[in-house]
């Protein structure tokens, strides 16, 4: 009842878009049909000019804002609820906001843990490798279904920012603003290296069974846990980790064993454990590959300037000073390529101690930048 | 960093500021690509966008100014100028503008070279430390404080102190051509003995 005051979109329910048309994928494979789980917040206006698509990152999903269960509100709140809602920077009084779980996800959209219509068994490792381009193609079919010919904006952080960028290339006429946060025009070798270690952790888990672990009644939880622990280290800054954990001990004294001595060990184990309890290992593998493959410049002779020449949207690019996984330098590459093309672009470099994770937090300047930008979007 | 900064004291008098922007604007042709370094709240770019339909970008490091630019629909790029203009290709802009902020930059020569690398021409305005009231202040034994130099020595954002003659000498030494100089005294054009009579100079620069 206090939802308007508190800025929450309130209780929400996911919906499913079933597409029976075959979807050709970049790999050459074809998905015979697919479903996407999505949520919407706010109302689509009469001329469908106020729709905003929120693209998720590695472990995200369609549940962007609001909550599922009033009795269990905190645990069931969407992952970007601090940004999306009435009176929030992405104001649902003005915009119709759509969150979608991408193809290959593990939250109900077609993916490794859903049924392969050809075999009537779970896809497992047989789910085709999908790319950022494929995700955007599928999202465009969802846009058709929702009656959205042109998004007011597409936004996302990290891998989500790559999707926003890809939208401007795949469908330049179908969005007016792209908001690319803590992202990159392509991964660096170091970044691919982190993904490869994460994948190896999963692929070498004895419970992985070549990706068909569902049938064995097990999950490669140890591998997934390790992958998440590694990822987590890269999402935080050195300074922040030092400040938050330092060398503080979990139980007050060194144990001279391989049990958890330090708080940071305990924290990572907990985060890894929690993640491996709800996320799907095949989805993790597939999503890291989508990250690795993204490289629009490669298809334009290695020139990002040439690649972005197709883009027609106005851009807002945001980076965070202590983000070393998707560093400000990578965001500046996107910005300069857009400037060279004479596109409208603004670039905000936010002072934050929270590393890559900053894009999910509600830093005052960061949110003020997004709020101001969205306020200026003309419907 | 900029006297034009939103939310910061605009202690520079408005006549000088307006005359400075008028002079800069007259050198910009319609439809040009323009980069404004230290663009403050973006008012010059907004004006150039409205009056000359330029494709403009402002560089500004102050968070409040970034918001002010976004609010007025001006493209703003939040980077620190001391790092130069790495990433921008040679000749990316028709004009690179730097209004009343060169004196706040440490790396003077490096930045001037960068301006003329990324821009075909540069338009730079700066307060003239050789202005006669400033000389009088020094003769009386005090650092000058005036409408064009509105800061006390202990809280000034300025780090480089130079006259129009100093600037001309530096340009000659660095192979930078000064195509035109507009000199102002309290916003009024000065034609003679400008190093003595002008509080502000606006120069159109090019590569030799």
Coordinates of C-alpha atoms in Angstrom, one line a residue, chain B:
Chain B
X1 CA 37.7 23.3 -12.3
X2 CA 35.9 25.8 -14.4
X3 CA 34.7 29.3 -13.4
X4 CA 31.6 28.5 -15.4
X5 CA 30.9 25.4 -13.3
X6 CA 27.3 24.8 -12.3
X7 CA 26.8 25.2 -8.6
X8 CA 30.2 26.8 -8.1
X9 CA 30.8 30.5 -7.7
X10 CA 30.6 32.3 -11.0
X11 CA 32.9 35.0 -9.9
X12 CA 34.0 35.9 -13.3
X13 CA 31.9 38.9 -14.4
X14 CA 29.2 38.0 -16.9
X15 CA 30.1 40.8 -19.4
X16 CA 33.5 39.2 -19.8
X17 CA 32.1 35.7 -20.0
X18 CA 29.5 36.7 -22.6
X19 CA 32.0 38.7 -24.7
X20 CA 34.3 35.7 -24.5
X21 CA 31.6 33.3 -25.7
X22 CA 30.5 35.8 -28.4
X23 CA 34.0 36.0 -29.8
X24 CA 34.4 32.2 -29.8
X25 CA 31.0 31.7 -31.4
X26 CA 31.8 33.9 -34.4
X27 CA 34.6 31.6 -35.4
X28 CA 32.4 28.5 -35.5
X29 CA 30.8 27.7 -38.8
X30 CA 27.4 26.0 -39.0
X31 CA 27.4 22.2 -38.8
X32 CA 31.0 22.0 -37.5
X33 CA 32.2 19.3 -35.2
X34 CA 33.3 21.0 -32.0
X35 CA 35.0 19.9 -28.8
X36 CA 34.7 22.2 -25.8
X37 CA 37.3 21.4 -23.1
X38 CA 36.3 22.3 -19.6
X39 CA 32.8 22.9 -20.9
X40 CA 31.3 23.7 -17.4
X41 CA 27.5 23.6 -17.5
X42 CA 27.5 23.3 -21.3
X43 CA 26.1 26.7 -22.0
X44 CA 28.5 27.5 -24.9
X45 CA 27.8 24.2 -26.6
X46 CA 24.1 24.5 -26.1
X47 CA 24.3 27.9 -27.8
X48 CA 26.4 26.6 -30.6
X49 CA 24.0 23.7 -31.1
X50 CA 21.0 26.0 -31.2
X51 CA 22.6 28.8 -33.3
X52 CA 25.0 26.9 -35.5
X53 CA 23.7 23.3 -35.4
X54 CA 27.1 22.1 -34.5
X55 CA 27.9 18.5 -33.5
X56 CA 29.3 19.3 -30.1
X57 CA 31.0 17.5 -27.3
X58 CA 32.1 18.9 -23.9
X59 CA 34.8 17.6 -21.7
X60 CA 34.3 18.2 -18.0
X61 CA 35.4 16.4 -14.9
X62 CA 33.2 18.0 -12.4
X63 CA 30.3 15.7 -11.4
X64 CA 27.8 18.6 -11.0
X65 CA 28.7 20.0 -14.4
X66 CA 28.2 16.6 -16.0
X67 CA 24.7 16.6 -14.6
X68 CA 24.1 20.2 -15.8
X69 CA 25.2 19.2 -19.3
X70 CA 23.0 16.2 -19.4
X71 CA 20.1 18.3 -18.2
X72 CA 20.5 20.7 -21.1
X73 CA 20.9 18.0 -23.6
X74 CA 24.6 18.7 -24.2
X75 CA 26.9 15.7 -25.0
X76 CA 29.4 15.6 -22.1
X77 CA 32.4 13.4 -21.7
X78 CA 33.7 13.0 -18.1
X79 CA 37.5 12.7 -18.4
X80 CA 40.4 14.5 -16.8
X81 CA 42.1 16.8 -19.3
X82 CA 45.5 16.3 -17.6
X83 CA 45.4 12.8 -19.2
X84 CA 45.2 14.5 -22.7
X85 CA 42.8 13.5 -25.4
X86 CA 44.0 9.9 -25.9
X87 CA 41.7 7.9 -28.1
X88 CA 40.4 10.8 -30.2
X89 CA 41.8 10.5 -33.7
X90 CA 43.8 13.2 -35.4
X91 CA 41.6 15.9 -36.9
X92 CA 38.4 14.5 -35.4
X93 CA 37.1 18.1 -34.8
X94 CA 36.9 21.3 -36.8
X95 CA 37.4 23.4 -33.7
X96 CA 38.6 22.6 -30.2
X97 CA 37.5 25.2 -27.8
X98 CA 39.0 26.0 -24.4
X99 CA 37.4 28.9 -22.7
X100 CA 39.1 30.4 -19.7
X101 CA 40.7 27.2 -18.5
X102 CA 44.1 26.9 -20.0
X103 CA 45.6 28.6 -16.9
X104 CA 44.2 25.8 -14.8
X105 CA 46.1 23.0 -16.6
X106 CA 49.5 21.8 -15.5
X107 CA 50.6 20.2 -18.8
X108 CA 50.2 23.4 -21.0
X109 CA 52.4 22.5 -24.0
X110 CA 51.2 18.9 -24.1
X111 CA 47.6 20.0 -24.0
X112 CA 48.1 22.7 -26.7
X113 CA 49.6 20.0 -29.0
X114 CA 46.7 17.7 -28.3
X115 CA 44.2 20.4 -29.1
X116 CA 45.8 20.9 -32.5
X117 CA 46.2 17.2 -33.1
X118 CA 42.5 16.4 -32.6
X119 CA 41.3 19.8 -34.0
X120 CA 42.0 21.5 -37.3
X121 CA 41.9 24.7 -35.3
X122 CA 41.8 25.6 -31.6
X123 CA 40.0 28.5 -30.0
X124 CA 41.5 29.4 -26.6
X125 CA 40.6 32.2 -24.2
X126 CA 42.5 33.1 -21.1
X127 CA 42.9 35.8 -18.5
X128 CA 45.8 38.2 -19.2
X129 CA 48.0 38.4 -16.1
X130 CA 49.7 41.4 -17.8
X131 CA 46.5 43.6 -17.6
X132 CA 47.4 47.0 -16.1
X133 CA 45.4 46.6 -12.9
X134 CA 47.2 43.3 -12.3
X135 CA 50.6 45.1 -12.8
X136 CA 49.5 47.8 -10.4
X137 CA 48.6 45.3 -7.8
X138 CA 52.0 43.6 -8.1
X139 CA 53.7 47.0 -7.9
X140 CA 51.8 47.6 -4.6
X141 CA 53.2 44.2 -3.5
X142 CA 50.0 42.2 -3.7
X143 CA 48.9 39.4 -6.1
X144 CA 46.2 40.7 -8.4
X145 CA 42.5 40.0 -7.7
X146 CA 40.1 41.3 -10.3
X147 CA 37.0 40.4 -12.2
X148 CA 39.0 38.4 -14.7
X149 CA 41.2 36.9 -12.0
X150 CA 38.7 36.6 -9.2
X151 CA 40.7 34.3 -6.8
X152 CA 42.9 34.9 -3.8
X153 CA 46.4 33.4 -4.2
X154 CA 45.6 30.7 -1.6
X155 CA 42.5 29.3 -3.2
X156 CA 43.0 29.9 -6.9
X157 CA 42.3 27.0 -9.3
X158 CA 44.9 28.6 -11.6
X159 CA 48.2 26.9 -11.8
X160 CA 49.8 28.8 -14.7
X161 CA 50.3 32.6 -14.7
X162 CA 51.0 34.2 -18.1
X163 CA 50.4 37.2 -20.2
X164 CA 49.3 37.6 -23.8
X165 CA 53.0 38.3 -24.7
X166 CA 54.0 35.1 -22.9
X167 CA 51.4 33.1 -24.8
X168 CA 52.5 34.5 -28.1
X169 CA 56.1 33.6 -27.4
X170 CA 55.2 30.1 -26.5
X171 CA 53.2 29.6 -29.7
X172 CA 56.1 30.9 -31.7
X173 CA 58.4 28.5 -30.0
X174 CA 56.1 25.6 -30.5
X175 CA 55.2 26.2 -34.1
X176 CA 51.6 27.2 -33.3
X177 CA 50.1 29.8 -35.6
X178 CA 47.9 32.5 -34.0
X179 CA 45.5 33.3 -36.8
X180 CA 43.6 36.0 -34.8
X181 CA 43.4 37.5 -31.4
X182 CA 40.4 39.2 -29.9
X183 CA 41.4 41.2 -26.8
X184 CA 38.8 42.4 -24.3
X185 CA 38.7 44.8 -21.4
X186 CA 35.6 44.2 -19.3
X187 CA 33.9 42.7 -22.3
X188 CA 34.8 45.6 -24.6
X189 CA 37.1 45.1 -27.6
X190 CA 40.7 46.5 -27.2
X191 CA 42.8 47.1 -30.3
X192 CA 46.0 48.6 -29.1
X193 CA 48.6 47.6 -26.6
X194 CA 46.5 44.6 -25.7
X195 CA 49.0 43.0 -23.3
X196 CA 48.6 46.1 -21.1
X197 CA 44.9 47.1 -21.7
X198 CA 43.1 43.7 -22.1
X199 CA 42.0 41.5 -19.2
X200 CA 41.1 38.6 -21.5
X201 CA 42.4 37.3 -24.8
X202 CA 40.7 34.9 -27.2
X203 CA 42.9 33.3 -29.9
X204 CA 42.2 31.3 -32.9
X205 CA 45.1 28.9 -33.3
X206 CA 46.3 26.6 -36.1
X207 CA 49.1 24.3 -37.0
X208 CA 52.1 25.8 -38.7

